[in-house]
Coordinates of C-alpha atoms in Angstrom, one line a residue:
T1 CA -76.2 -105.2 -233.7
K2 CA -75.9 -108.3 -233.1
L3 CA -79.7 -109.0 -233.3
P4 CA -79.1 -110.6 -236.9
G5 CA -76.0 -113.2 -235.1
L6 CA -79.1 -114.1 -232.6
P7 CA -81.2 -117.9 -234.0
M8 CA -84.8 -116.7 -233.9
D9 CA -86.0 -120.0 -231.4
A10 CA -83.5 -118.6 -229.0
D11 CA -84.3 -119.1 -225.6
L12 CA -83.4 -115.7 -224.0
K13 CA -85.4 -116.3 -221.0
K14 CA -83.3 -119.8 -220.5
P15 CA -81.4 -119.6 -217.0
V16 CA -78.3 -118.4 -216.7
P17 CA -75.6 -121.5 -215.5
A18 CA -74.2 -120.7 -211.9
A19 CA -70.9 -120.5 -213.5
R20 CA -71.9 -117.4 -214.7
R21 CA -74.4 -116.0 -212.7
A22 CA -71.8 -114.0 -211.1
R23 CA -71.9 -111.8 -214.3
Y24 CA -74.9 -110.1 -213.3
A25 CA -74.7 -110.3 -209.5
P26 CA -75.9 -106.7 -207.7
S27 CA -73.5 -105.2 -206.4
A28 CA -73.2 -103.1 -202.9
D29 CA -71.3 -100.7 -204.9
A30 CA -74.9 -98.6 -207.2
R31 CA -72.1 -98.5 -210.0
E32 CA -71.2 -102.0 -210.3
S33 CA -74.4 -103.2 -210.0
V34 CA -75.3 -100.3 -213.4
A35 CA -72.0 -102.4 -215.2
A36 CA -73.8 -105.9 -214.2
F37 CA -77.0 -104.2 -215.5
L38 CA -75.1 -103.1 -218.8
R39 CA -73.7 -106.7 -219.0
A40 CA -77.1 -108.6 -218.9
S41 CA -78.0 -106.3 -221.8
A42 CA -75.1 -107.0 -223.7
D43 CA -75.3 -110.4 -223.3
F44 CA -79.3 -110.6 -224.3
V45 CA -79.5 -112.2 -220.6
G46 CA -83.3 -112.8 -219.9
D47 CA -83.4 -114.8 -217.1
P48 CA -86.2 -113.2 -215.2
D49 CA -84.9 -114.7 -211.8
L50 CA -81.9 -112.6 -211.6
P51 CA -81.1 -111.4 -208.1
L52 CA -79.7 -108.0 -210.1
F53 CA -83.2 -107.2 -209.7
T54 CA -85.9 -106.4 -207.5
A55 CA -88.6 -108.3 -206.9
G56 CA -91.1 -106.8 -208.5
S57 CA -88.9 -106.4 -211.3
R58 CA -88.2 -110.0 -211.6
L59 CA -92.0 -110.4 -211.8
M60 CA -92.4 -107.9 -214.7
R61 CA -89.6 -109.7 -216.6
A62 CA -91.1 -112.8 -215.8
Q63 CA -94.4 -111.3 -218.0
Y64 CA -92.8 -109.3 -220.4
P65 CA -91.7 -110.7 -224.1
F66 CA -87.6 -110.4 -224.7
A67 CA -86.9 -108.2 -226.9
P68 CA -83.0 -107.6 -227.6
F69 CA -83.7 -104.7 -230.0
E70 CA -85.3 -102.6 -227.1
E71 CA -82.2 -103.7 -224.7
T72 CA -79.5 -102.8 -227.1
T73 CA -81.4 -99.6 -227.9
R74 CA -80.9 -98.6 -223.9
R75 CA -77.8 -99.8 -223.4
E76 CA -76.4 -97.7 -226.0
R77 CA -78.0 -94.6 -225.2
I78 CA -77.1 -95.0 -221.9
E79 CA -73.0 -95.4 -222.7
A80 CA -73.2 -92.8 -225.0
S81 CA -74.6 -90.9 -222.1
M82 CA -72.0 -91.2 -220.1
P83 CA -69.7 -90.5 -217.7
L84 CA -73.3 -91.2 -215.3
D85 CA -74.2 -89.2 -212.8
Y86 CA -74.9 -90.6 -209.4
R87 CA -78.0 -89.4 -206.9
V88 CA -78.0 -91.0 -203.7
K89 CA -81.0 -91.3 -200.9
G90 CA -81.4 -93.4 -198.1
D91 CA -82.0 -97.0 -200.4
Y92 CA -83.3 -95.4 -203.6
A93 CA -80.0 -94.5 -206.5
V94 CA -80.9 -93.1 -209.7
A95 CA -77.5 -93.2 -212.0
T96 CA -79.3 -90.2 -215.0
S97 CA -76.8 -88.0 -216.7
Q98 CA -75.3 -84.9 -217.2
R99 CA -75.6 -84.8 -221.3
P100 CA -78.2 -87.5 -221.7
A101 CA -78.4 -88.6 -225.5
H102 CA -82.1 -88.6 -226.9
G103 CA -83.8 -91.2 -225.3
F104 CA -81.7 -91.8 -222.8
V105 CA -83.8 -93.3 -219.8
P106 CA -81.6 -93.1 -216.5
V107 CA -81.3 -96.3 -214.2
L108 CA -82.9 -96.7 -210.9
L109 CA -81.7 -98.8 -208.1
H110 CA -82.7 -99.5 -204.8
R111 CA -80.8 -100.7 -202.1
E112 CA -82.0 -104.3 -200.5
G113 CA -80.2 -106.5 -198.4
G114 CA -76.9 -104.3 -198.8
L115 CA -77.4 -105.0 -202.6
W116 CA -78.0 -102.4 -205.1
R117 CA -80.6 -104.1 -207.5
V118 CA -81.7 -102.6 -210.6
D119 CA -85.9 -101.4 -210.3
L120 CA -87.6 -101.5 -213.3
V121 CA -91.1 -101.1 -212.2
E122 CA -90.6 -98.0 -211.0
T123 CA -89.1 -96.7 -214.1
W124 CA -91.3 -97.8 -216.4
K125 CA -94.1 -97.2 -214.5
N126 CA -93.8 -93.7 -213.5
L127 CA -91.4 -92.6 -217.2
F128 CA -93.1 -92.4 -220.1
F129 CA -91.7 -91.1 -223.7
D130 CA -93.4 -88.7 -225.7
G131 CA -94.0 -88.8 -229.6
E132 CA -90.3 -87.1 -230.1
G133 CA -89.4 -90.7 -228.5
K134 CA -87.8 -87.8 -224.8
Y135 CA -88.7 -89.8 -221.4
F136 CA -90.4 -87.2 -219.2
L137 CA -91.7 -87.9 -215.3
R138 CA -95.1 -89.1 -216.2
N139 CA -95.9 -89.7 -212.0
S140 CA -94.3 -87.6 -209.4
N141 CA -95.2 -89.2 -206.7
M142 CA -92.1 -92.1 -206.2
P143 CA -89.1 -92.8 -204.5
Y144 CA -86.6 -91.5 -207.3
A145 CA -87.8 -88.1 -208.1
F146 CA -85.0 -86.6 -206.1
G147 CA -82.8 -87.8 -208.8
L148 CA -85.0 -86.9 -212.1
A149 CA -85.3 -83.2 -212.5
G150 CA -84.4 -83.3 -215.6
F151 CA -87.5 -85.5 -217.4
G152 CA -89.8 -82.6 -215.9
K153 CA -92.5 -82.7 -213.0
G154 CA -95.3 -84.5 -213.2
R155 CA -98.5 -85.1 -211.6
P156 CA -99.0 -87.2 -208.1
Y157 CA -100.8 -90.2 -208.6
D158 CA -101.5 -92.9 -206.2
I159 CA -99.9 -95.2 -207.5
E160 CA -96.7 -96.4 -205.4
P161 CA -96.3 -99.8 -204.1
L162 CA -98.8 -101.3 -201.8
P163 CA -96.8 -102.8 -198.6
L164 CA -96.3 -106.7 -198.3
G165 CA -94.9 -105.9 -194.3
E166 CA -93.0 -109.3 -194.4
R167 CA -95.1 -110.9 -197.0
Q168 CA -92.9 -111.7 -200.4
L169 CA -94.6 -110.7 -203.5
A170 CA -94.7 -113.4 -205.3
A171 CA -96.3 -115.7 -202.6
E172 CA -98.7 -113.7 -201.9
L173 CA -99.4 -113.2 -205.8
E174 CA -99.5 -117.2 -205.3
R175 CA -101.9 -116.5 -202.6
L176 CA -104.5 -114.7 -204.1
E177 CA -104.5 -116.7 -207.3
G178 CA -108.0 -118.8 -207.3
A179 CA -110.1 -115.9 -205.0
T180 CA -113.3 -115.2 -206.5
D181 CA -114.3 -112.3 -204.0
V182 CA -113.7 -108.7 -204.8
I183 CA -111.5 -107.4 -202.2
S184 CA -108.9 -110.3 -202.7
L185 CA -109.1 -109.7 -207.1
V186 CA -108.4 -106.2 -205.9
R187 CA -106.2 -106.4 -204.4
R188 CA -104.6 -109.0 -206.9
G189 CA -104.9 -106.8 -209.8
E190 CA -103.4 -103.9 -207.5
L191 CA -99.9 -106.0 -206.9
W192 CA -99.5 -106.8 -210.5
F193 CA -99.9 -103.2 -211.3
R194 CA -98.6 -101.0 -208.3
N195 CA -95.6 -103.4 -207.5
A196 CA -94.7 -105.1 -210.3
F197 CA -96.3 -102.7 -213.6
S198 CA -97.8 -105.8 -215.2
F199 CA -100.7 -104.5 -216.8
A200 CA -102.0 -107.3 -218.3
P201 CA -103.0 -109.4 -214.9
A202 CA -103.7 -106.7 -212.8
F203 CA -106.5 -105.6 -215.9
A204 CA -107.5 -109.2 -216.0
A205 CA -108.0 -109.2 -212.7
Y206 CA -109.7 -105.7 -212.3
E207 CA -112.4 -107.0 -214.1
A208 CA -112.5 -110.0 -212.5
A209 CA -114.0 -108.4 -209.7
L210 CA -115.8 -105.9 -212.4
A211 CA -117.8 -108.8 -213.3
A212 CA -118.7 -109.9 -209.3
A213 CA -119.9 -106.6 -208.4
P214 CA -120.8 -104.7 -211.7
D215 CA -121.6 -101.2 -209.7
D216 CA -118.6 -101.1 -207.2
P217 CA -117.5 -97.9 -207.1
V218 CA -113.8 -98.9 -205.4
V219 CA -113.5 -101.0 -208.9
L220 CA -115.0 -98.8 -211.4
Q221 CA -112.2 -96.1 -209.9
I222 CA -109.4 -97.9 -209.8
L223 CA -109.5 -99.5 -212.9
A224 CA -110.7 -96.0 -214.9
E225 CA -107.6 -94.8 -212.8
R226 CA -105.6 -96.9 -213.9
A227 CA -106.7 -97.1 -218.0
Q228 CA -106.1 -93.2 -217.9
Y229 CA -102.8 -93.3 -216.7
L230 CA -102.0 -96.1 -219.3
G231 CA -103.7 -93.6 -222.3
F232 CA -106.8 -96.0 -222.1
P233 CA -109.6 -93.2 -222.2
E234 CA -111.7 -95.5 -224.2
L235 CA -112.2 -97.8 -221.2
A236 CA -111.9 -95.4 -218.4
I237 CA -114.9 -93.0 -219.4
P238 CA -117.6 -96.0 -219.1
A239 CA -115.7 -96.7 -215.4
Y240 CA -115.8 -93.5 -214.2
E241 CA -119.7 -92.7 -215.7
R242 CA -120.3 -95.5 -213.8
A243 CA -118.5 -95.2 -210.8
G244 CA -121.1 -92.1 -209.6
P245 CA -121.3 -88.6 -209.5
G246 CA -117.7 -87.4 -208.4
F247 CA -115.7 -88.0 -211.5
E248 CA -116.4 -84.9 -213.3
M249 CA -114.0 -83.6 -213.8
A250 CA -112.0 -87.2 -214.0
L251 CA -114.6 -87.3 -216.9
A252 CA -113.5 -84.1 -218.4
Q253 CA -109.9 -85.2 -218.7
A254 CA -110.4 -88.9 -220.2
W255 CA -113.1 -87.0 -222.9
L256 CA -110.0 -84.5 -223.8
D257 CA -107.5 -87.6 -224.2
Q258 CA -109.9 -88.7 -226.8
G259 CA -109.7 -85.9 -228.2
D260 CA -113.4 -84.7 -227.8
E261 CA -113.3 -81.3 -226.0
A262 CA -117.0 -80.8 -226.8
R263 CA -117.5 -83.4 -223.8
A264 CA -114.8 -82.6 -221.9
A265 CA -116.8 -78.6 -221.7
E266 CA -119.7 -80.8 -220.8
W267 CA -118.4 -82.4 -217.9
V268 CA -117.0 -79.0 -216.6
D269 CA -120.1 -77.4 -217.3
R270 CA -122.1 -80.3 -214.9
A271 CA -118.9 -80.0 -211.5
L272 CA -119.8 -76.0 -211.7
A273 CA -123.0 -77.1 -211.3
E274 CA -122.6 -78.5 -208.5
D275 CA -120.1 -75.6 -207.5
P276 CA -119.9 -72.0 -209.3
Y277 CA -116.8 -71.3 -207.6
D278 CA -114.9 -74.3 -208.1
L279 CA -111.7 -72.3 -209.0
Y280 CA -110.2 -75.7 -210.3
A281 CA -112.9 -76.0 -213.0
L282 CA -113.2 -72.3 -214.0
E283 CA -109.2 -73.1 -214.7
W284 CA -110.4 -75.9 -216.4
K285 CA -112.9 -74.2 -219.2
R286 CA -110.9 -71.3 -219.3
Y287 CA -108.0 -73.3 -221.0
L288 CA -110.6 -74.7 -222.9
A289 CA -111.9 -72.0 -224.4
E290 CA -108.5 -70.7 -225.4
R291 CA -107.8 -74.0 -227.2
D292 CA -110.7 -73.5 -229.3
G293 CA -110.0 -69.6 -229.6
N294 CA -113.5 -68.9 -227.8
E295 CA -112.1 -65.8 -226.6
E296 CA -115.1 -64.2 -225.1
A297 CA -115.7 -67.3 -223.4
E298 CA -112.2 -67.1 -222.4
A299 CA -112.6 -64.1 -221.3
A300 CA -115.5 -64.9 -218.9
A301 CA -113.8 -67.3 -217.3
S302 CA -110.8 -65.2 -216.5
A303 CA -113.7 -62.8 -214.9
A304 CA -114.7 -65.0 -213.1
I305 CA -112.1 -66.8 -211.5
R306 CA -110.5 -63.1 -210.7
R307 CA -113.2 -62.1 -208.7
I308 CA -113.7 -65.4 -206.4
L309 CA -109.4 -64.7 -205.6
D310 CA -110.2 -61.2 -205.1
D311 CA -113.1 -61.7 -202.9
A312 CA -111.7 -61.5 -198.8
R313 CA -114.4 -64.1 -198.3
Q314 CA -112.7 -66.8 -200.5
P315 CA -116.1 -68.4 -201.5
G316 CA -113.5 -71.1 -203.5
N317 CA -112.1 -72.5 -200.6
P318 CA -115.2 -75.0 -200.1
V319 CA -116.8 -76.8 -196.1
W320 CA -114.6 -80.1 -196.6
L321 CA -115.4 -83.3 -194.6
R322 CA -112.4 -85.3 -193.1
F323 CA -112.5 -89.2 -192.2
T324 CA -110.6 -90.1 -188.7
P325 CA -110.0 -93.0 -189.0
A326 CA -108.9 -91.9 -192.4
R327 CA -108.9 -95.9 -193.2
P328 CA -111.7 -97.5 -191.3
V329 CA -112.1 -101.2 -190.3
F330 CA -114.9 -102.6 -192.1
H331 CA -116.4 -106.1 -190.5
P332 CA -119.1 -107.8 -192.0
E333 CA -118.3 -111.0 -190.0
S334 CA -120.1 -110.0 -187.0
T335 CA -123.0 -108.1 -184.9
V336 CA -122.9 -105.6 -182.7
Q337 CA -125.9 -104.3 -180.3
S338 CA -126.5 -100.6 -180.1
G339 CA -129.9 -100.3 -177.8
D340 CA -132.0 -102.8 -179.1
A341 CA -130.4 -102.7 -182.8
T342 CA -128.2 -105.1 -184.0
V343 CA -125.8 -103.8 -186.5
H344 CA -124.5 -105.9 -189.2
D345 CA -121.4 -105.0 -191.5
H346 CA -120.4 -102.2 -188.9
S347 CA -117.6 -99.7 -188.9
R348 CA -116.8 -96.9 -186.7
F349 CA -115.7 -93.8 -187.8
G350 CA -116.0 -89.8 -187.3
V351 CA -116.7 -86.7 -189.7
T352 CA -115.0 -83.6 -189.5
M353 CA -116.5 -80.7 -191.1
T354 CA -114.5 -77.6 -191.5
N355 CA -116.1 -74.3 -192.6
T356 CA -112.2 -73.5 -195.1
S357 CA -113.5 -70.1 -196.8
A358 CA -112.9 -66.5 -194.3
R359 CA -117.0 -66.4 -194.3
P360 CA -120.2 -67.5 -192.6
V361 CA -121.8 -70.5 -194.3
E362 CA -125.5 -72.1 -194.1
I363 CA -125.7 -76.1 -194.4
E364 CA -128.6 -76.7 -197.0
S365 CA -128.1 -80.6 -197.3
V366 CA -125.2 -83.4 -196.2
R367 CA -126.9 -86.8 -198.5
L368 CA -125.3 -89.9 -197.7
T369 CA -125.4 -93.2 -199.6
S370 CA -124.1 -96.6 -199.2
R371 CA -122.3 -98.4 -202.5
G372 CA -120.0 -101.4 -202.3
T373 CA -120.3 -104.8 -203.4
A374 CA -124.4 -105.7 -202.8
R375 CA -127.2 -103.0 -203.5
A376 CA -126.7 -99.9 -202.6
S377 CA -128.0 -97.4 -200.3
G378 CA -130.0 -93.8 -199.3
L379 CA -129.5 -93.3 -196.1
G380 CA -131.1 -89.5 -196.5
D381 CA -129.6 -86.0 -195.0
V382 CA -127.2 -86.5 -192.1
K383 CA -126.3 -82.8 -191.5
D384 CA -128.2 -83.5 -188.1
Y385 CA -125.7 -85.6 -186.7
W386 CA -124.0 -82.8 -186.1
S387 CA -124.4 -80.0 -183.3
W388 CA -123.5 -76.0 -184.5
P389 CA -122.6 -74.1 -181.7
A390 CA -123.5 -71.3 -183.6
G391 CA -127.2 -72.6 -184.3
G392 CA -129.5 -72.2 -187.3
R393 CA -126.5 -74.9 -188.8
R394 CA -124.2 -72.6 -188.9
L395 CA -120.5 -72.7 -189.2
E396 CA -118.1 -69.3 -189.1
A397 CA -115.4 -69.0 -191.9
G398 CA -112.6 -71.8 -190.1
Q399 CA -115.1 -73.0 -187.8
S400 CA -114.8 -77.1 -187.1
V401 CA -117.3 -79.7 -186.3
H402 CA -117.4 -83.1 -185.4
F403 CA -119.2 -86.1 -184.6
D404 CA -118.3 -89.9 -184.3
K405 CA -120.5 -93.1 -184.6
L406 CA -120.8 -96.5 -185.2
W407 CA -121.7 -97.6 -188.6
G408 CA -123.8 -100.3 -190.3
F409 CA -126.9 -101.7 -191.5
T410 CA -130.0 -103.9 -189.3
V411 CA -130.2 -106.6 -192.0
D412 CA -126.6 -108.0 -193.2
T413 CA -125.8 -106.1 -196.9
G414 CA -123.5 -108.8 -198.3
H415 CA -121.6 -106.0 -198.8
E416 CA -117.9 -107.6 -199.1
H417 CA -116.6 -103.5 -198.2
V418 CA -118.7 -100.0 -198.2
R419 CA -117.9 -96.7 -200.3
Y420 CA -120.1 -94.3 -197.6
V421 CA -120.5 -91.1 -199.8
F422 CA -121.1 -87.7 -198.5
E423 CA -123.1 -84.7 -200.5
S424 CA -122.9 -81.9 -198.4
C425 CA -124.3 -78.4 -199.9
W426 CA -124.2 -75.1 -198.6
H427 CA -124.2 -71.3 -199.0
G428 CA -123.0 -68.0 -197.7
V429 CA -124.5 -66.4 -195.6
G430 CA -126.0 -63.3 -197.3
D431 CA -124.9 -65.4 -200.7
G432 CA -127.2 -67.6 -201.8
T433 CA -125.4 -69.1 -204.4
R434 CA -125.6 -72.7 -203.4
Q435 CA -122.4 -75.1 -203.6
C436 CA -121.9 -79.0 -203.5
R437 CA -119.2 -81.1 -203.2
R438 CA -119.3 -84.5 -202.8
Q439 CA -116.5 -87.2 -200.8
W440 CA -116.2 -90.3 -199.7
V441 CA -114.5 -92.8 -197.1
D442 CA -113.9 -96.3 -198.1
V443 CA -114.5 -98.9 -195.3
L444 CA -112.3 -102.2 -195.7
P445 CA -111.8 -105.1 -194.4
E446 CA -108.8 -105.9 -192.1
L447 CA -106.2 -107.7 -194.3
R448 CA -106.1 -111.2 -194.0

């Protein structure tokens, strides 16, 4: 390689002179943009401001050290995998290969302003490598998945770039610089993670948000999910545990990632204590028993799954809540009158409860709690907020009930946002097995 000829103190991120910038310019032809990318890699051009790259990628290149060996290796693998196969869908393109070399990573390009720009953010955010150095699609919820069939399917993760509207990414991050409120800190972290995949400043923002609101379930959940996605279960586990009930299966996955199958099994059992008909938890129980070589436990879990799947009443289908709108707006800046009461920190949303099973069920309770950046509060059992056409808090198979409500507090809580957590518990008519499920809706202020 050319590495021995590089001066040890070379500034690989220095700006490219104007006379040479055309050599690394984006093109209206995706092939020419890939050629420019390979030239930049061959010449060790680390200038983070090159318009050859997307806006998020430019920020990413500014944050990360420039690694000449990595640039050389990727270029060599691309060249060894030629000819490249270009797959285009709208404004997204994937330059992949029918005969990829070992360790080959496709080039992802996004068309902006009529020019194809290299998208490093979506490349490294979604393509991870295994112990053999082979790349696989970690996240299928990304705009280039149509062209990455050769890299597996991946699971869908909620880490797509946040929409910015007319705002520019760098300008929005600069606007949030120095902010101390939790919402701004979380947004700053999410922009660094989702839009620029720079997880050092992202986690600094998450940690600052957590310091400002140590029991905020939104911050705890985001920090846990991002840490687990990156392969840091030791960071995810304490955050999930502090975020409150409802993360049993996420904790099972995190403990398994940590290498502790016994602790993973404990959290699966906690999930099944909440809902013995939870098919996902039972599949996990069977899987862990198989890993452990416990044939008796594996057979018992398999039998339970078969019984539920073969039951025409479909008891594994839960009572499900749906919130409308899905993203209610939080109003801490004003109050409204509701009868004789002055309502602070208010919002409005409806809740639809649906019995998704094929049997009638009786609702035992719907316990509601609110959590946010200030003190949590228990709001009691709200099952009578709904009207029950069948009487007796009973839902027939497939039946739904709905109510719409002004939500808020009779005092100024100091919350910057609120998570309303609904714990619904029910049993089938003629079946005394209690099932419970937690769902929540995050009520957030409008983006300033």
